[in-house]
Short mmCIF file of C-alpha atoms and ligand atoms in Angstrom, two decimals:
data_model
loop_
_atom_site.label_atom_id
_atom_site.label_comp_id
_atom_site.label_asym_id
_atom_site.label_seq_id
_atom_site.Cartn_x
_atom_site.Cartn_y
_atom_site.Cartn_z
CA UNK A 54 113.69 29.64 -21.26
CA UNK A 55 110.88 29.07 -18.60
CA UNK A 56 112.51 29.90 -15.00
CA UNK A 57 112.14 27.23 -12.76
CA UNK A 58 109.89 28.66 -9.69
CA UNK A 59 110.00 26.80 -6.56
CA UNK A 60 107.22 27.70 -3.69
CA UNK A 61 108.62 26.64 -0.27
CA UNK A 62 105.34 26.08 1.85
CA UNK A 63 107.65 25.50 5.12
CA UNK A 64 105.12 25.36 8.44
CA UNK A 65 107.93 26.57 10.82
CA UNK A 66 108.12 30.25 11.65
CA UNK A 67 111.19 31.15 8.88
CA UNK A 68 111.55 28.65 5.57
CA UNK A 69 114.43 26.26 6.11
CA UNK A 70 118.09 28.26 4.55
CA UNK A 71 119.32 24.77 4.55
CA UNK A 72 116.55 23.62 1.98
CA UNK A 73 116.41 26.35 0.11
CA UNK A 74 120.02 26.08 -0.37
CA UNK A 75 119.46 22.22 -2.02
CA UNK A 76 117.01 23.51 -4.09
CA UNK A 77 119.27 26.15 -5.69
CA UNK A 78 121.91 23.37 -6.12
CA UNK A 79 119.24 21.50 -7.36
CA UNK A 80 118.34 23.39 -10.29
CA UNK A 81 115.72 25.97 -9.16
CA UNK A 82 115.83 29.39 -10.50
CA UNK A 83 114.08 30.83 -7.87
CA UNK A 84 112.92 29.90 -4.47
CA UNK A 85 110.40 31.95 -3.13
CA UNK A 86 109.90 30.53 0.81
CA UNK A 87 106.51 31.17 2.59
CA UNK A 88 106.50 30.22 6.61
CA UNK A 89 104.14 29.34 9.32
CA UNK A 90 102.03 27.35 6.34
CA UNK A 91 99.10 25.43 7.91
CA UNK A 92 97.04 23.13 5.77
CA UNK A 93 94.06 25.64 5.63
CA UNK A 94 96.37 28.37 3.93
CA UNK A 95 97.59 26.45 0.86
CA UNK A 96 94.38 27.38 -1.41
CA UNK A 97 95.17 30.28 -3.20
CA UNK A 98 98.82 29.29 -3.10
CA UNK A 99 98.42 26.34 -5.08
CA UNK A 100 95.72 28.09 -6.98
CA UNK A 101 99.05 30.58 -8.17
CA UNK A 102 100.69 27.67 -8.99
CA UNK A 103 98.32 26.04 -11.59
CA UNK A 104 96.44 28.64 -13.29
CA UNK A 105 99.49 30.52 -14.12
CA UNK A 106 101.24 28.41 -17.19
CA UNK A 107 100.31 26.50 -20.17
CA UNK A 108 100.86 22.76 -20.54
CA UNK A 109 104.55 22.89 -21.77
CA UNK A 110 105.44 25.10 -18.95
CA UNK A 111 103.74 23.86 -15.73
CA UNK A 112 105.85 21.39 -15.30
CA UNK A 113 108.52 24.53 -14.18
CA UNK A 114 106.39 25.70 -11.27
CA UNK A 115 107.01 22.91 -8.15
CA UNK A 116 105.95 23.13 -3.99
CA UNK A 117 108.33 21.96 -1.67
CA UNK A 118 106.61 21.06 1.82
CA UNK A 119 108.98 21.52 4.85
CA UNK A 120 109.28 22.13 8.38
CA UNK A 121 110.32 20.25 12.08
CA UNK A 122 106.48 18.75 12.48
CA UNK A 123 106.01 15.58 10.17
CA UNK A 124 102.20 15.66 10.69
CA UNK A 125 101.77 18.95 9.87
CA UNK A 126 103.52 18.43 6.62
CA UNK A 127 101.66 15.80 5.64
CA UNK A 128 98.56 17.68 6.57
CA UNK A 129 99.89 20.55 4.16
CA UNK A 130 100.52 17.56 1.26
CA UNK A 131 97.12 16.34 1.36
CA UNK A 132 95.56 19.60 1.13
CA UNK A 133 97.88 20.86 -1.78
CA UNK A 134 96.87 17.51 -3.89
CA UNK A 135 92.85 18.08 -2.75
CA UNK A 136 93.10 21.53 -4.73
CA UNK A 137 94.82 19.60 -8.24
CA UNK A 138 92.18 18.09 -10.64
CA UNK A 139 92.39 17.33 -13.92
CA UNK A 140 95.42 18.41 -15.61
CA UNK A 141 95.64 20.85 -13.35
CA UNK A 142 98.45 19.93 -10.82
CA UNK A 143 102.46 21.11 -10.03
CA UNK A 144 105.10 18.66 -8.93
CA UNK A 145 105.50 18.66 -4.91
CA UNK A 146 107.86 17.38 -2.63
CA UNK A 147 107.92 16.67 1.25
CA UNK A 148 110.83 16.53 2.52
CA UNK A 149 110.14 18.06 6.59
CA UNK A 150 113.37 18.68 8.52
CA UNK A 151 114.70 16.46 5.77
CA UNK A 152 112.98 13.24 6.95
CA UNK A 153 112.55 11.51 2.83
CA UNK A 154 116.05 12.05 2.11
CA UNK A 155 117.90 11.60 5.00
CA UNK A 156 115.79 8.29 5.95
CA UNK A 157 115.97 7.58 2.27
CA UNK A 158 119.95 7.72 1.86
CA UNK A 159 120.51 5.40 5.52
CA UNK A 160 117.93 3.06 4.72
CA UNK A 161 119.29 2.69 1.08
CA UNK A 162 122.65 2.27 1.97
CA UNK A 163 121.84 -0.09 4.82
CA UNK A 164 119.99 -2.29 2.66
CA UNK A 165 122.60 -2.60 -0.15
CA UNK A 166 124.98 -3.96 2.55
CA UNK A 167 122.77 -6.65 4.06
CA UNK A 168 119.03 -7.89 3.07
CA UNK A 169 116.39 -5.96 4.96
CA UNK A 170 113.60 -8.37 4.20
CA UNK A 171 112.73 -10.34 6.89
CA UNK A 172 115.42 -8.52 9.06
CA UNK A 173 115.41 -7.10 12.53
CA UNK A 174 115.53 -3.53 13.35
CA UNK A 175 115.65 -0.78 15.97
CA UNK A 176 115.56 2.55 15.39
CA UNK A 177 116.72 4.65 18.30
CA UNK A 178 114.54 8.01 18.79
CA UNK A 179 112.21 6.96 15.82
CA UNK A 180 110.00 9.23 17.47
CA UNK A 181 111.12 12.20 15.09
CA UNK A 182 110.95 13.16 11.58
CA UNK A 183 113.79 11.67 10.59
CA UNK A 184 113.24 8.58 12.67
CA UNK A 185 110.04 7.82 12.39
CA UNK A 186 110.21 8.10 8.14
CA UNK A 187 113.08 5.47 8.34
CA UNK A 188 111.05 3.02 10.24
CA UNK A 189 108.80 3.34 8.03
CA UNK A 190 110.78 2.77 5.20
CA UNK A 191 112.47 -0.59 6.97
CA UNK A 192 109.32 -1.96 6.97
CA UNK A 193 108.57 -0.99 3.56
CA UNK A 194 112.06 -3.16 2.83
CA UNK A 195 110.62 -5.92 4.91
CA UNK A 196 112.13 -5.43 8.43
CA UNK A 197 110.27 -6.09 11.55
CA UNK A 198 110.94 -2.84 13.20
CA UNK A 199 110.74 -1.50 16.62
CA UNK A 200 111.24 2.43 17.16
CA UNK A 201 112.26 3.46 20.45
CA UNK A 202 111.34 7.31 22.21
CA UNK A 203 111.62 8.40 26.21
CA UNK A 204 108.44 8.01 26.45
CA UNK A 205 105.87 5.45 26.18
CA UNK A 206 102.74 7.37 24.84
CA UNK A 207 104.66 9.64 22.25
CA UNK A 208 106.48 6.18 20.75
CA UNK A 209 103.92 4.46 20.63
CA UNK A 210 101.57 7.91 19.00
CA UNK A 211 104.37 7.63 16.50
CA UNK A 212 104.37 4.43 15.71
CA UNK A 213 100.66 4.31 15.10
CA UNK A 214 101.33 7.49 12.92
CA UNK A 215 103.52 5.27 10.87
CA UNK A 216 101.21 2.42 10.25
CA UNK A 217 98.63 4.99 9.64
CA UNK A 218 100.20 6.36 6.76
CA UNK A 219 102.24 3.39 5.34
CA UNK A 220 100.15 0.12 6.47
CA UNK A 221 103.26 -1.31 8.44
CA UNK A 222 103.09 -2.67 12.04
CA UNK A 223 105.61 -0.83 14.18
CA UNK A 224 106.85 -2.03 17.56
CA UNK A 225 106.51 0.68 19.77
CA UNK A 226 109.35 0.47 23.38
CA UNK A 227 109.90 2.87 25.96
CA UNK A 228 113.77 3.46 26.31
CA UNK A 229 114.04 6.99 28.68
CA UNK A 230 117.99 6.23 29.66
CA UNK A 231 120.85 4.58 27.82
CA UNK A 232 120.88 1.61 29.96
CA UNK A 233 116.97 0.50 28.44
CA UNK A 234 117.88 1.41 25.01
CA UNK A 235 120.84 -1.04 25.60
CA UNK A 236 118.84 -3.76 25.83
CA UNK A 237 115.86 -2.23 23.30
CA UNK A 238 118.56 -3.27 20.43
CA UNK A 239 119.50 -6.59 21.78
CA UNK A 240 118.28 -9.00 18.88
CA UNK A 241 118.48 -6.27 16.14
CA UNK A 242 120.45 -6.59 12.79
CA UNK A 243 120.06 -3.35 12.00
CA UNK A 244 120.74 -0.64 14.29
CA UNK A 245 119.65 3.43 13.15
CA UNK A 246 120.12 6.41 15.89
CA UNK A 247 117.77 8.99 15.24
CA UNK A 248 118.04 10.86 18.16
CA UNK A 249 118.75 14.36 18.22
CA UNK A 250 122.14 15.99 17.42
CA UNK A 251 124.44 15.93 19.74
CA UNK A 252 123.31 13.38 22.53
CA UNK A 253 124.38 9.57 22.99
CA UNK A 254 122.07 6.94 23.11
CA UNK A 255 123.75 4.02 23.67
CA UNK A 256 127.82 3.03 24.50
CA UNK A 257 129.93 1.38 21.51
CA UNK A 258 129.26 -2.08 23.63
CA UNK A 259 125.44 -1.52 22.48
CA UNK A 260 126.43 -2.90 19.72
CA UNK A 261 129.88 -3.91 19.10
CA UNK A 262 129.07 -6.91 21.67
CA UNK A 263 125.62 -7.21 19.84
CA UNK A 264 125.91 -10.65 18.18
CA UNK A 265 122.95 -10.24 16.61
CA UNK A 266 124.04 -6.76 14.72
CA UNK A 267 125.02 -6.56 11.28
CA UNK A 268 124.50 -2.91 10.33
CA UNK A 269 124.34 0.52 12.27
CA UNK A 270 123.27 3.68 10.67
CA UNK A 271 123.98 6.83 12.88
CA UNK A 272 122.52 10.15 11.64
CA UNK A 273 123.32 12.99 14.62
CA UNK A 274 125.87 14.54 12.93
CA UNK A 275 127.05 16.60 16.06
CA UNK A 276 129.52 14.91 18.92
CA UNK A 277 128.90 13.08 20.96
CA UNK A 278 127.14 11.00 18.30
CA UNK A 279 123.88 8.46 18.73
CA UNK A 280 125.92 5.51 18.90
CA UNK A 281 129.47 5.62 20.91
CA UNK A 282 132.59 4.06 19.12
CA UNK A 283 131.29 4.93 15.36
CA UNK A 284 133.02 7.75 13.38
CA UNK A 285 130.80 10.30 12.01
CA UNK A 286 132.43 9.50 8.19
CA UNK A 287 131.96 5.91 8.64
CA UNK A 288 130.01 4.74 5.21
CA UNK A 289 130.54 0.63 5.35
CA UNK A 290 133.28 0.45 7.71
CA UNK A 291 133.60 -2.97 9.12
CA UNK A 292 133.55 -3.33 13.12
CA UNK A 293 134.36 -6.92 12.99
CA UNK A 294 131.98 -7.74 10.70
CA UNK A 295 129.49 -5.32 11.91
CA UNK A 296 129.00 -2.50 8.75
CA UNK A 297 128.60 1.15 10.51
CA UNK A 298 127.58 4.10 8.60
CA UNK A 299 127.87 7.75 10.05
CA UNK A 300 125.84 11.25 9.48
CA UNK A 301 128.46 12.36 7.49
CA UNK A 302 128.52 9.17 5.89
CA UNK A 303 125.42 9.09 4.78
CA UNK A 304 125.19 12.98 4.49
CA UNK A 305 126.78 12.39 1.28
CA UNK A 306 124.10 10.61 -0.69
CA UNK A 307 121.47 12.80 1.26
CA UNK A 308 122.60 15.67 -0.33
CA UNK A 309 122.94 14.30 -3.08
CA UNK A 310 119.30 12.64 -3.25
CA UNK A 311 117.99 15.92 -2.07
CA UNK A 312 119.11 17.63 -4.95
CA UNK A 313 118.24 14.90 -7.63
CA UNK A 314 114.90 14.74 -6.23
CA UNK A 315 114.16 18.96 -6.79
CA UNK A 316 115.95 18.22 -10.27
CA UNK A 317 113.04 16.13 -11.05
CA UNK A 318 110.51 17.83 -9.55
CA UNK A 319 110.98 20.04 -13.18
CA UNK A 320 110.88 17.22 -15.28
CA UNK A 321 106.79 16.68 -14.98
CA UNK A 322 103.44 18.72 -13.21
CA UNK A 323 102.65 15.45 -11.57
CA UNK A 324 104.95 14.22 -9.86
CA UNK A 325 104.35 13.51 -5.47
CA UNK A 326 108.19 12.92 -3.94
CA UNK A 327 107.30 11.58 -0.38
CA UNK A 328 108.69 8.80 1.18
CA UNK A 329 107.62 5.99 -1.23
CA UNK A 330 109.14 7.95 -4.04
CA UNK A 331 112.53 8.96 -2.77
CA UNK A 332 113.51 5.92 -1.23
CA UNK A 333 113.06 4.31 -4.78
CA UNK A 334 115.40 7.66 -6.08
CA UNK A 335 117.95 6.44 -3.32
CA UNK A 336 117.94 2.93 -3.85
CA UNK A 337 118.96 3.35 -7.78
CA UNK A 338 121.55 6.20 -6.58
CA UNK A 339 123.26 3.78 -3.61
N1 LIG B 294 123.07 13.05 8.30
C1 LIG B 294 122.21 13.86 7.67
O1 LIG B 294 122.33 14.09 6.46
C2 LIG B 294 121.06 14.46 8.47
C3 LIG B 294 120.04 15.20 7.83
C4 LIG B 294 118.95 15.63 8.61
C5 LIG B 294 118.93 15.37 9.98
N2 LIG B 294 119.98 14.70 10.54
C6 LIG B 294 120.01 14.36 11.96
O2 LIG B 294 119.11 13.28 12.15
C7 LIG B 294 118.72 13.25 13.52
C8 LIG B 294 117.21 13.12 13.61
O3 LIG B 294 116.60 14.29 13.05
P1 LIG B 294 115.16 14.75 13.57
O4 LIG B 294 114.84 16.03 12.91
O5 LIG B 294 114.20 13.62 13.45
O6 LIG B 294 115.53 14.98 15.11
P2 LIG B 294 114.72 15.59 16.34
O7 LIG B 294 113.27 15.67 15.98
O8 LIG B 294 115.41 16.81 16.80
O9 LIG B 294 114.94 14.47 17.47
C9 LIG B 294 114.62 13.12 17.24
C10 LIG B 294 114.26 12.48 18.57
O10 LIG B 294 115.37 12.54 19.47
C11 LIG B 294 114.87 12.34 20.77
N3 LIG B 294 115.61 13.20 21.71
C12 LIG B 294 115.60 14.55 21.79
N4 LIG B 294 116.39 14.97 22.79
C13 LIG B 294 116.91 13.85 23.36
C14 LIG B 294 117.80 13.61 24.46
N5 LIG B 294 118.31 14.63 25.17
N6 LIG B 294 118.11 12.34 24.78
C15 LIG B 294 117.58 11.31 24.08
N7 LIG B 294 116.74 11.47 23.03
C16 LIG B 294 116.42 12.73 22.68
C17 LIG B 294 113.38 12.70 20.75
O11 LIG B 294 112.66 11.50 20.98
P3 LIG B 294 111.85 11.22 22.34
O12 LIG B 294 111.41 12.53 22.90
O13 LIG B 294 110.73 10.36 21.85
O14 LIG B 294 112.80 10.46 23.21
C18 LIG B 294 113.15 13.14 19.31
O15 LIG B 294 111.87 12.74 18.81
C19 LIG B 294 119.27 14.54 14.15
O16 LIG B 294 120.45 14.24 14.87
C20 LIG B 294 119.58 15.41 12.94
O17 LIG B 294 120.61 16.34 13.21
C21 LIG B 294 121.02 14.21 9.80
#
């Protein structure tokens, strides 16, 4: 049996324990973890990767991209695929600071419980990985989305990021204290805190006593959590009508997205998992 060999090209300073843990759940053999990658290092890496076995067996070497900077991911992505021609090519993921399958699991659960198309959103700190990927993939649903970040230059940097990559217009709204992200979600349906762990962004009144709201996705796992009055388990619990979902709610189907996605990163050489990719994985697993 060919062992399953999975290259961690992580561009922080140590490879992520928490994705290399996934990928052992999710079927690798080995994970071998290389840090501080930068886009002009990945040559002879990926050169290892597809020289090495035949046809039948390439498909059993796989890159996983990782890391807390979503540009320099994406930076490492397109200069892994520039090196594959031919039949030459591995299987890769990106999945930085788990951005794809975190976004992937809220937005998929979000938009089996109400229709995204044509919806409003607001995602609170969609200035990060996490964030900024499931604005992205609300638009990709059909939302009209507005991200929100402390400041005014780095939102609206990451919303142009956004429609860079993925062709969708992002509103971009400066919302530095809780008091202007209050009124940065008045008028959404669909509410996602992306902010990081541990910090409140906005009181339970945000949008309990939004009557616009129909759906709140929370992902800071840590207390005090992005949106007051929400339990971190919360998957579908009904406020009054209003559907909340918490980290640990959708942690759930993360995890277990995560781990379906490295499971099929050894089913082909070809395969890309970024964001378009895994949210269609999570929508069939919500
Ligand atoms: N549930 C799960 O399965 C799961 C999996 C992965 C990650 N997560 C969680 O998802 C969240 C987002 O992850 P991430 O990696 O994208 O987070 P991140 O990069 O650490 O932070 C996201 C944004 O939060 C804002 N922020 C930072 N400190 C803040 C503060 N003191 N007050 C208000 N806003 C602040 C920043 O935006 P501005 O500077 O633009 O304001 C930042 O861009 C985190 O809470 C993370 O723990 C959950």
């Amino acid at each position: 049996m060919t062992a399953k060999l999975l290259y961690q090209l992580d561009t922080d300073a140590t490879p992520s324990v928490f994705d290399s843990v996934v990928a052992y759940d999710g079927g690798a053999d080995h994970v071998i973890g290389h840090a501080n990658i930068t886009a002009g290092m990945v040559g002879p890496l990926v050169e290892g990767a597809i020289y090495t076995r035949g046809p039948k067996e390439k498909q059993y070497t796989a890159l996983f991209i990782g890391g807390s900077n979503i540009n320099s991911a994406e930076a490492v992505l397109q200069a892994v695929r520039a090196k594959f021609f031919g039949k030459f090519s591995v299987s890769v993921m990106l999945d930085a600071n788990g951005c794809n399958t975190t976004a992937a699991a809220a937005v998929a659960l979000l938009g089996k419980s109400r229709p995204l198309a044509g919806a409003t959103a607001t995602v609170l700190a969609g200035t990060g990985p996490v964030g900024s990927r499931a604005a992205a993939m609300l638009a990709l649903e059909g939302a009209h989305v507005t991200i929100t970040g402390r400041s005014l230059d780095k939102t609206q940097a990451a919303a142009a990021s956004i429609t860079k990559r993925f062709g969708v217009e992002i509103k971009a709204v400066a919302a530095p204290d809780a008091e202007s992200r209050h009124a940065a979600v008045q008028g959404a349906q669909f509410i996602v805190s992306a902010g990081a762990a541990g910090h409140e962004l906005v009181g339970a009144s945000a949008w309990q006593e939004n009557a616009a709201t129909l759906c709140v996705a929370d992902l800071n796992p840590e207390p005090p959590h992005g949106l007051g009055g929400l339990g971190a388990a919360d998957k579908a619990k009904d406020y009054q009508g209003k559907l909340a979902f918490g980290a640990l709610g959708i942690g759930g189907l993360k995890l277990k997205l995560h781990r379906a996605c490295i499971a099929r990163l050894f089913t082909a050489h070809d395969q890309i998992l970024d964001a378009d990719a895994i949210l269609a994985i999570a929508k069939d697993m919500a």
